[in-house]
Short mmCIF file of C-alpha atoms and ligand atoms in Angstrom, two decimals:
data_model
loop_
_atom_site.label_atom_id
_atom_site.label_comp_id
_atom_site.label_asym_id
_atom_site.label_seq_id
_atom_site.Cartn_x
_atom_site.Cartn_y
_atom_site.Cartn_z
CA MET K 29 56.91 -75.98 -264.49
CA GLY K 30 58.65 -77.07 -267.69
CA LEU K 31 61.41 -79.10 -266.04
CA GLY K 32 61.16 -82.89 -266.09
CA GLU K 33 61.21 -84.76 -262.79
CA PHE K 34 64.84 -85.87 -263.07
CA ASP K 35 66.10 -82.44 -264.14
CA MET K 36 64.23 -81.01 -261.20
CA ILE K 37 65.89 -83.46 -258.83
CA ALA K 38 69.36 -82.80 -260.23
CA ARG K 39 69.01 -79.04 -260.26
CA TYR K 40 67.19 -78.33 -257.03
CA PHE K 41 67.53 -81.29 -254.68
CA LEU K 42 70.96 -82.73 -255.42
CA PRO K 43 72.83 -79.65 -254.11
CA LEU K 44 71.01 -80.09 -250.80
CA THR K 45 72.68 -83.49 -250.27
CA HIS K 46 76.03 -81.68 -249.87
CA GLY K 47 77.59 -84.60 -251.72
CA ARG K 48 77.00 -86.91 -248.75
CA ALA K 49 77.57 -90.56 -249.65
CA GLU K 50 74.39 -91.57 -247.76
CA ALA K 51 72.24 -89.82 -250.40
CA CYS K 52 73.82 -91.87 -253.23
CA GLY K 53 73.74 -88.79 -255.47
CA LEU K 54 69.92 -89.08 -255.48
CA GLY K 55 70.63 -91.60 -258.22
CA ASP K 56 69.64 -94.80 -256.51
CA ASP K 57 66.39 -96.24 -255.23
CA ALA K 58 66.98 -95.31 -251.61
CA ALA K 59 69.37 -93.63 -249.20
CA VAL K 60 71.79 -95.63 -247.06
CA LEU K 61 72.18 -94.13 -243.61
CA ASP K 62 74.96 -95.07 -241.24
CA ILE K 63 74.14 -95.29 -237.53
CA PRO K 64 77.27 -94.90 -235.40
CA ASP K 65 77.93 -97.58 -232.76
CA GLY K 66 76.15 -96.84 -229.51
CA TYR K 67 73.44 -94.68 -231.10
CA GLU K 68 69.78 -95.14 -232.00
CA LEU K 69 67.94 -93.67 -234.96
CA VAL K 70 65.06 -91.35 -234.00
CA VAL K 71 62.53 -90.86 -236.80
CA SER K 72 59.63 -88.45 -237.17
CA THR K 73 57.34 -87.25 -240.00
CA ASP K 74 55.40 -84.03 -240.35
CA THR K 75 53.15 -83.00 -243.22
CA LEU K 76 52.21 -79.42 -244.02
CA SER K 77 49.62 -78.52 -246.62
CA ALA K 78 48.63 -75.19 -248.16
CA GLY K 79 45.58 -73.72 -246.51
CA SER K 80 45.91 -75.80 -243.33
CA HIS K 81 49.46 -75.22 -242.08
CA PHE K 82 50.59 -72.31 -244.16
CA LEU K 83 48.76 -69.74 -246.22
CA PRO K 84 48.85 -70.39 -249.96
CA ASP K 85 50.57 -67.04 -250.64
CA GLN K 86 53.32 -67.53 -248.04
CA PRO K 87 56.87 -67.01 -249.41
CA ALA K 88 58.30 -70.31 -250.71
CA ASP K 89 61.48 -70.18 -248.61
CA THR K 90 59.45 -69.87 -245.41
CA ILE K 91 57.20 -72.80 -246.38
CA ALA K 92 60.34 -74.93 -246.67
CA GLN K 93 61.76 -73.65 -243.41
CA LYS K 94 58.53 -74.20 -241.52
CA ALA K 95 58.31 -77.77 -242.85
CA LEU K 96 61.88 -78.52 -241.85
CA ARG K 97 61.66 -76.75 -238.50
CA THR K 98 58.53 -78.59 -237.35
CA ASN K 99 60.53 -81.77 -237.90
CA VAL K 100 63.75 -80.53 -236.27
CA SER K 101 61.58 -79.44 -233.34
CA ASP K 102 60.48 -83.06 -232.83
CA MET K 103 64.13 -84.10 -232.70
CA LEU K 104 64.92 -81.48 -230.05
CA ALA K 105 61.99 -82.71 -227.98
CA MET K 106 63.46 -86.23 -228.08
CA GLY K 107 66.97 -85.02 -227.25
CA ALA K 108 68.11 -86.22 -230.68
CA LYS K 109 70.66 -84.52 -232.88
CA PRO K 110 69.21 -83.99 -236.38
CA TYR K 111 71.08 -86.04 -238.98
CA ALA K 112 69.28 -86.15 -242.38
CA TYR K 113 65.79 -85.94 -243.86
CA GLN K 114 63.60 -87.18 -246.71
CA LEU K 115 61.48 -84.65 -248.60
CA GLY K 116 58.10 -85.59 -250.11
CA LEU K 117 56.54 -82.99 -252.37
CA ALA K 118 53.09 -82.97 -253.97
CA LEU K 119 53.21 -80.04 -256.37
CA PRO K 120 50.14 -78.48 -258.05
CA LYS K 121 50.61 -78.25 -261.82
CA ASP K 122 50.12 -74.48 -261.92
CA LEU K 123 52.90 -73.78 -259.41
CA ASP K 124 54.88 -70.61 -260.02
CA ASP K 125 58.32 -71.03 -261.68
CA GLY K 126 59.96 -69.26 -258.77
CA PHE K 127 58.62 -71.69 -256.22
CA LEU K 128 61.26 -74.44 -256.21
CA PRO K 129 64.29 -72.11 -256.27
CA GLY K 130 62.81 -70.17 -253.34
CA PHE K 131 61.82 -73.33 -251.51
CA CYS K 132 65.28 -74.87 -251.83
CA SER K 133 67.08 -71.68 -250.84
CA GLY K 134 65.04 -71.71 -247.61
CA LEU K 135 66.16 -75.28 -246.97
CA ALA K 136 69.81 -74.40 -247.65
CA VAL K 137 69.71 -71.64 -245.03
CA ASP K 138 68.35 -74.05 -242.42
CA HIS K 139 70.83 -76.80 -243.30
CA ALA K 140 73.57 -74.53 -242.08
CA ALA K 141 71.68 -73.71 -238.87
CA PHE K 142 70.83 -77.31 -237.98
CA ASP K 143 73.80 -79.18 -239.51
CA ILE K 144 71.60 -81.48 -241.59
CA PHE K 145 71.42 -82.72 -245.20
CA LEU K 146 68.80 -84.02 -247.63
CA SER K 147 69.05 -87.80 -248.10
CA GLY K 148 66.23 -88.33 -250.64
CA GLY K 149 62.54 -87.98 -251.19
CA ASP K 150 59.69 -88.23 -253.63
CA THR K 151 58.16 -85.73 -256.03
CA THR K 152 54.71 -85.96 -257.51
CA ALA K 153 52.14 -83.71 -259.16
CA THR K 154 48.79 -83.21 -257.47
CA LEU K 155 45.35 -81.83 -258.28
CA GLY K 156 45.06 -80.81 -254.63
CA PRO K 157 46.92 -78.20 -252.58
CA LEU K 158 50.71 -78.01 -252.32
CA THR K 159 51.75 -80.54 -249.69
CA VAL K 160 55.17 -80.97 -248.10
CA THR K 161 56.02 -84.07 -246.08
CA ILE K 162 59.35 -84.36 -244.33
CA THR K 163 60.64 -87.43 -242.56
CA ILE K 164 63.57 -86.57 -240.35
CA PHE K 165 66.23 -88.81 -238.85
CA GLY K 166 68.13 -87.97 -235.69
CA LEU K 167 70.61 -89.72 -233.44
CA VAL K 168 70.57 -90.31 -229.69
CA GLU K 169 72.89 -92.33 -227.50
CA LYS K 170 71.30 -95.74 -226.97
CA GLY K 171 68.57 -95.60 -224.34
CA ARG K 172 68.84 -91.84 -223.94
CA ALA K 173 65.84 -90.65 -225.97
CA VAL K 174 63.83 -88.14 -223.92
CA LYS K 175 60.24 -89.37 -223.73
CA ARG K 176 57.00 -87.72 -222.68
CA SER K 177 56.64 -90.41 -220.04
CA GLY K 178 59.78 -89.64 -218.05
CA ALA K 179 58.57 -86.86 -215.74
CA LYS K 180 58.67 -87.46 -211.95
CA ALA K 181 56.76 -85.76 -209.13
CA GLY K 182 58.78 -82.74 -208.04
CA ASP K 183 60.27 -82.10 -211.46
CA GLN K 184 60.11 -78.46 -212.45
CA LEU K 185 58.16 -77.41 -215.54
CA LEU K 186 60.41 -75.35 -217.81
CA LEU K 187 59.55 -73.52 -221.01
CA THR K 188 62.07 -72.34 -223.60
CA GLY K 189 61.45 -68.99 -225.26
CA VAL K 190 57.94 -67.57 -225.35
CA VAL K 191 54.56 -68.71 -226.66
CA GLY K 192 51.68 -66.91 -228.32
CA ASP K 193 53.59 -65.13 -231.06
CA ALA K 194 52.70 -67.65 -233.76
CA LEU K 195 48.99 -67.40 -232.90
CA CYS K 196 49.13 -63.60 -233.00
CA GLY K 197 51.07 -63.70 -236.30
CA LEU K 198 48.42 -65.93 -237.85
CA GLU K 199 45.62 -63.68 -236.55
CA HIS K 200 47.43 -60.72 -238.10
CA LEU K 201 47.70 -62.48 -241.46
CA ARG K 202 43.97 -63.17 -241.27
CA GLY K 203 43.40 -59.44 -240.83
CA ARG K 204 42.24 -59.68 -237.24
CA LEU K 205 45.12 -58.29 -235.20
CA PRO K 206 46.65 -55.25 -236.94
CA GLU K 207 49.00 -54.51 -234.02
CA ALA K 208 50.72 -57.92 -234.25
CA ALA K 209 52.68 -57.48 -237.52
CA LEU K 210 55.90 -58.30 -235.66
CA CYS K 211 54.58 -61.79 -234.90
CA VAL K 212 54.24 -62.90 -238.53
CA GLY K 213 57.81 -64.20 -238.54
CA ALA K 214 57.04 -66.44 -235.57
CA PHE K 215 54.23 -68.06 -237.58
CA HIS K 216 56.15 -68.35 -240.86
CA THR K 217 59.54 -69.39 -239.51
CA PRO K 218 59.42 -70.36 -235.83
CA ALA K 219 62.74 -69.66 -234.08
CA LEU K 220 63.64 -73.06 -232.66
CA PRO K 221 65.48 -73.36 -229.32
CA PHE K 222 68.17 -75.34 -231.14
CA ALA K 223 70.90 -74.40 -228.67
CA ALA K 224 68.86 -76.09 -225.92
CA LEU K 225 69.66 -79.54 -227.34
CA GLY K 226 72.67 -80.15 -225.09
CA GLY K 227 70.63 -79.19 -222.03
CA VAL K 228 67.74 -81.44 -223.04
CA GLN K 229 70.11 -84.39 -223.52
CA ARG K 230 71.83 -83.82 -220.22
CA TYR K 231 69.04 -82.78 -217.86
CA ALA K 232 65.50 -83.33 -219.18
CA CYS K 233 63.42 -86.26 -217.86
CA ALA K 234 60.56 -85.55 -220.25
CA ALA K 235 59.99 -83.10 -223.07
CA ILE K 236 57.52 -82.12 -225.76
CA ASP K 237 57.56 -79.46 -228.43
CA ILE K 238 54.64 -77.06 -228.42
CA SER K 239 52.81 -77.57 -231.70
CA ASP K 240 49.19 -77.76 -230.52
CA GLY K 241 49.37 -75.19 -227.70
CA LEU K 242 51.02 -75.06 -224.28
CA LEU K 243 48.03 -76.43 -222.36
CA ALA K 244 47.35 -79.35 -224.71
CA ASP K 245 50.99 -80.32 -225.04
CA LEU K 246 51.55 -80.10 -221.29
CA MET K 247 48.57 -82.41 -220.90
CA HIS K 248 50.35 -84.93 -223.14
CA ILE K 249 53.27 -85.09 -220.69
CA CYS K 250 50.83 -85.38 -217.76
CA ARG K 251 49.06 -88.34 -219.39
CA ALA K 252 52.23 -90.11 -220.48
CA SER K 253 53.90 -89.62 -217.08
CA ASN K 254 50.69 -90.12 -215.05
CA LEU K 255 51.17 -86.87 -213.12
CA SER K 256 49.43 -83.56 -212.52
CA ALA K 257 51.06 -80.32 -213.58
CA GLN K 258 50.82 -77.19 -211.44
CA LEU K 259 51.04 -74.31 -213.90
CA ARG K 260 51.70 -70.82 -212.50
CA VAL K 261 50.13 -68.78 -215.28
CA SER K 262 51.09 -65.48 -213.65
CA ASP K 263 54.76 -66.47 -213.97
CA ILE K 264 54.62 -66.91 -217.74
CA ALA K 265 56.35 -64.05 -219.54
CA PHE K 266 55.37 -63.14 -223.10
CA SER K 267 56.95 -61.11 -225.86
CA SER K 268 56.10 -57.41 -225.65
CA THR K 269 53.71 -57.71 -228.61
CA VAL K 270 51.81 -60.63 -227.10
CA GLN K 271 51.73 -58.94 -223.69
CA GLY K 272 50.38 -55.81 -225.41
CA VAL K 273 47.46 -57.61 -227.07
CA LEU K 274 46.76 -59.48 -223.81
CA ASP K 275 46.64 -56.14 -221.98
CA THR K 276 44.15 -54.65 -224.43
CA GLY K 277 42.03 -57.80 -224.38
CA ALA K 278 42.45 -58.27 -228.15
CA VAL K 279 43.41 -61.87 -227.36
CA THR K 280 42.76 -63.84 -224.19
CA LEU K 281 45.25 -65.75 -222.04
CA GLU K 282 43.35 -68.90 -222.91
CA GLN K 283 43.82 -68.26 -226.63
CA VAL K 284 47.54 -67.68 -226.18
CA LEU K 285 48.01 -70.82 -224.08
CA SER K 286 45.98 -72.99 -226.43
CA GLY K 287 47.28 -71.55 -229.71
CA GLY K 288 49.68 -73.79 -231.61
CA ASP K 289 52.72 -73.43 -233.83
CA ASP K 290 55.23 -71.93 -231.40
CA TYR K 291 57.67 -74.87 -231.51
CA GLN K 292 59.20 -74.10 -228.15
CA LEU K 293 59.96 -76.88 -225.65
CA LEU K 294 58.16 -77.83 -222.47
CA LEU K 295 60.44 -79.83 -220.19
CA ALA K 296 60.41 -81.72 -216.93
CA VAL K 297 63.73 -81.14 -215.16
CA PRO K 298 64.61 -82.36 -211.62
CA ALA K 299 64.66 -79.43 -209.18
CA ASP K 300 68.36 -79.95 -208.44
CA ASP K 301 69.24 -79.68 -212.13
CA VAL K 302 67.26 -76.55 -212.98
CA SER K 303 70.11 -74.09 -212.46
CA GLY K 304 72.51 -76.29 -214.45
CA PHE K 305 70.00 -76.57 -217.26
CA ILE K 306 69.28 -72.86 -217.36
CA GLU K 307 72.98 -71.94 -217.31
CA LEU K 308 73.80 -74.32 -220.16
CA VAL K 309 70.86 -73.30 -222.32
CA GLN K 310 71.15 -69.56 -221.74
CA ALA K 311 74.82 -69.78 -222.77
CA GLY K 312 73.36 -70.61 -226.19
CA SER K 313 71.09 -67.53 -225.97
CA VAL K 314 67.91 -69.55 -225.44
CA GLN K 315 65.74 -68.09 -222.68
CA VAL K 316 64.16 -70.43 -220.13
CA GLN K 317 61.19 -69.86 -217.83
CA ASN K 318 60.28 -71.92 -214.78
CA ILE K 319 56.48 -71.95 -214.93
CA GLY K 320 55.42 -74.72 -212.60
CA GLU K 321 56.01 -78.26 -211.42
CA PHE K 322 54.79 -81.82 -211.71
CA THR K 323 53.02 -83.44 -208.76
CA ASP K 324 51.47 -86.79 -207.89
CA GLY K 325 47.84 -86.96 -208.95
CA ALA K 326 45.52 -87.72 -211.83
CA PRO K 327 46.75 -86.43 -215.20
CA GLN K 328 45.57 -82.83 -215.39
CA VAL K 329 46.82 -79.29 -215.71
CA GLN K 330 46.02 -77.23 -212.61
CA ALA K 331 46.57 -73.57 -213.41
CA SER K 332 46.78 -70.87 -210.78
CA ASN K 333 47.28 -67.13 -210.42
CA ALA K 334 49.90 -65.22 -208.43
CA ASP K 335 47.65 -65.40 -205.33
CA GLY K 336 47.24 -69.16 -205.77
CA ALA K 337 43.63 -68.90 -206.96
CA PRO K 338 42.77 -71.53 -209.58
CA VAL K 339 42.39 -70.48 -213.21
CA TYR K 340 40.13 -72.57 -215.45
CA PHE K 341 40.52 -72.98 -219.18
CA GLU K 342 37.88 -74.55 -221.40
CA LYS K 343 39.84 -75.07 -224.57
CA MET K 344 42.99 -77.10 -224.27
CA GLY K 345 44.46 -76.72 -227.74
CA TRP K 346 44.30 -77.17 -231.47
CA THR K 347 42.95 -80.36 -233.00
CA HIS K 348 42.44 -81.10 -236.68
CA PHE K 349 39.30 -83.20 -236.37
P1 LIG B 413 61.24 -94.15 -257.50
O1 LIG B 413 60.69 -94.10 -258.90
O2 LIG B 413 61.98 -95.40 -257.17
O3 LIG B 413 60.25 -93.73 -256.47
P2 LIG B 413 62.16 -91.54 -257.82
O4 LIG B 413 62.26 -91.38 -259.28
O5 LIG B 413 60.96 -91.07 -257.11
O6 LIG B 413 62.39 -93.06 -257.47
O7 LIG B 413 63.39 -90.86 -257.14
C1 LIG B 413 64.70 -90.93 -257.71
C2 LIG B 413 65.68 -90.38 -256.74
O8 LIG B 413 65.40 -89.00 -256.54
C3 LIG B 413 65.64 -91.02 -255.36
O9 LIG B 413 66.96 -91.13 -254.90
C4 LIG B 413 64.86 -90.04 -254.53
O10 LIG B 413 65.28 -90.11 -253.17
C5 LIG B 413 65.23 -88.71 -255.17
N1 LIG B 413 64.15 -87.72 -255.00
C6 LIG B 413 62.96 -87.66 -255.62
N2 LIG B 413 62.23 -86.61 -255.20
C7 LIG B 413 62.99 -85.99 -254.26
C8 LIG B 413 62.81 -84.86 -253.41
N3 LIG B 413 61.67 -84.16 -253.40
N4 LIG B 413 63.81 -84.52 -252.60
C9 LIG B 413 64.93 -85.25 -252.57
N5 LIG B 413 65.18 -86.30 -253.31
C10 LIG B 413 64.22 -86.68 -254.15
MG1 LIG B 414 59.37 -91.88 -256.19
#
């Protein structure tokens, strides 16, 4: 790489602080974040490593954007406005010279989209795979964080955007789904429902971002809220590419609903607030689907077809271990 650690920080990371006082010019031992009166700090960390979360030959800017977006996605699911983030990098010694410029240009693009800045981080060399850890900070009004546990019986189950594209994009990259080239972008740089934030803050009782698959993440809300979810699978609309591969049988509905990495939101919204939520969120060009509801009962996902017949799924989602 040639550059020393401090030159690297000054050249590539300092511009990403946008001169914010909180970052102390990346010249001190830590950042100093200000929390406005009446707000709470919401904190989340996500680690991505080459070979597990992104393919080693993925463009550097998209690795950066995926790392940042998985973190921003957690903020949206909490109803928190992203504020700043810390960047931890473990860089293999043989990394390409073009990597850091590309990586940081990807971050700069997303800073503008999410109104966020870099407050600090850590950089180290590694004998293992490239690993990116981001810790993000967001702000919510005191007591207003949207938790997984807040759903009530009768709340409607809403989904932003569509799911399945990231799974199909990954399958395409692995050479298994030639017709899904259009989905690669969804895997590399998931399009977050960022404009849904105001709606989540105002109307959602519970929320989760879909990282492990719709079924598994819905189950997390069910467990935390101690409710059943009635999922109308026939009401779920997919992108035309995903619908196409479902129609040919190249992927199954179960694969699509248990595939991860879509970073859309699943929300519990009181029935009376659904139209308000949808109006607000669609004004920001985020699509919303009403795909079911929460009911009293043991924590479980009960899926059914258009005719009401139950649909059973064996695999609930992605797990690492
Ligand atoms: P220390 O030796 O105390 O761990 P470092 O030398 O690691 O401090 O870091 C010096 C400064 O550079 C700190 O302000 C740190 O936040 C910043 N920094 C280091 N790596 C990164 C990075 N990957 N992104 C942003 N800031 C970084
Ligand atoms: Mg350090």
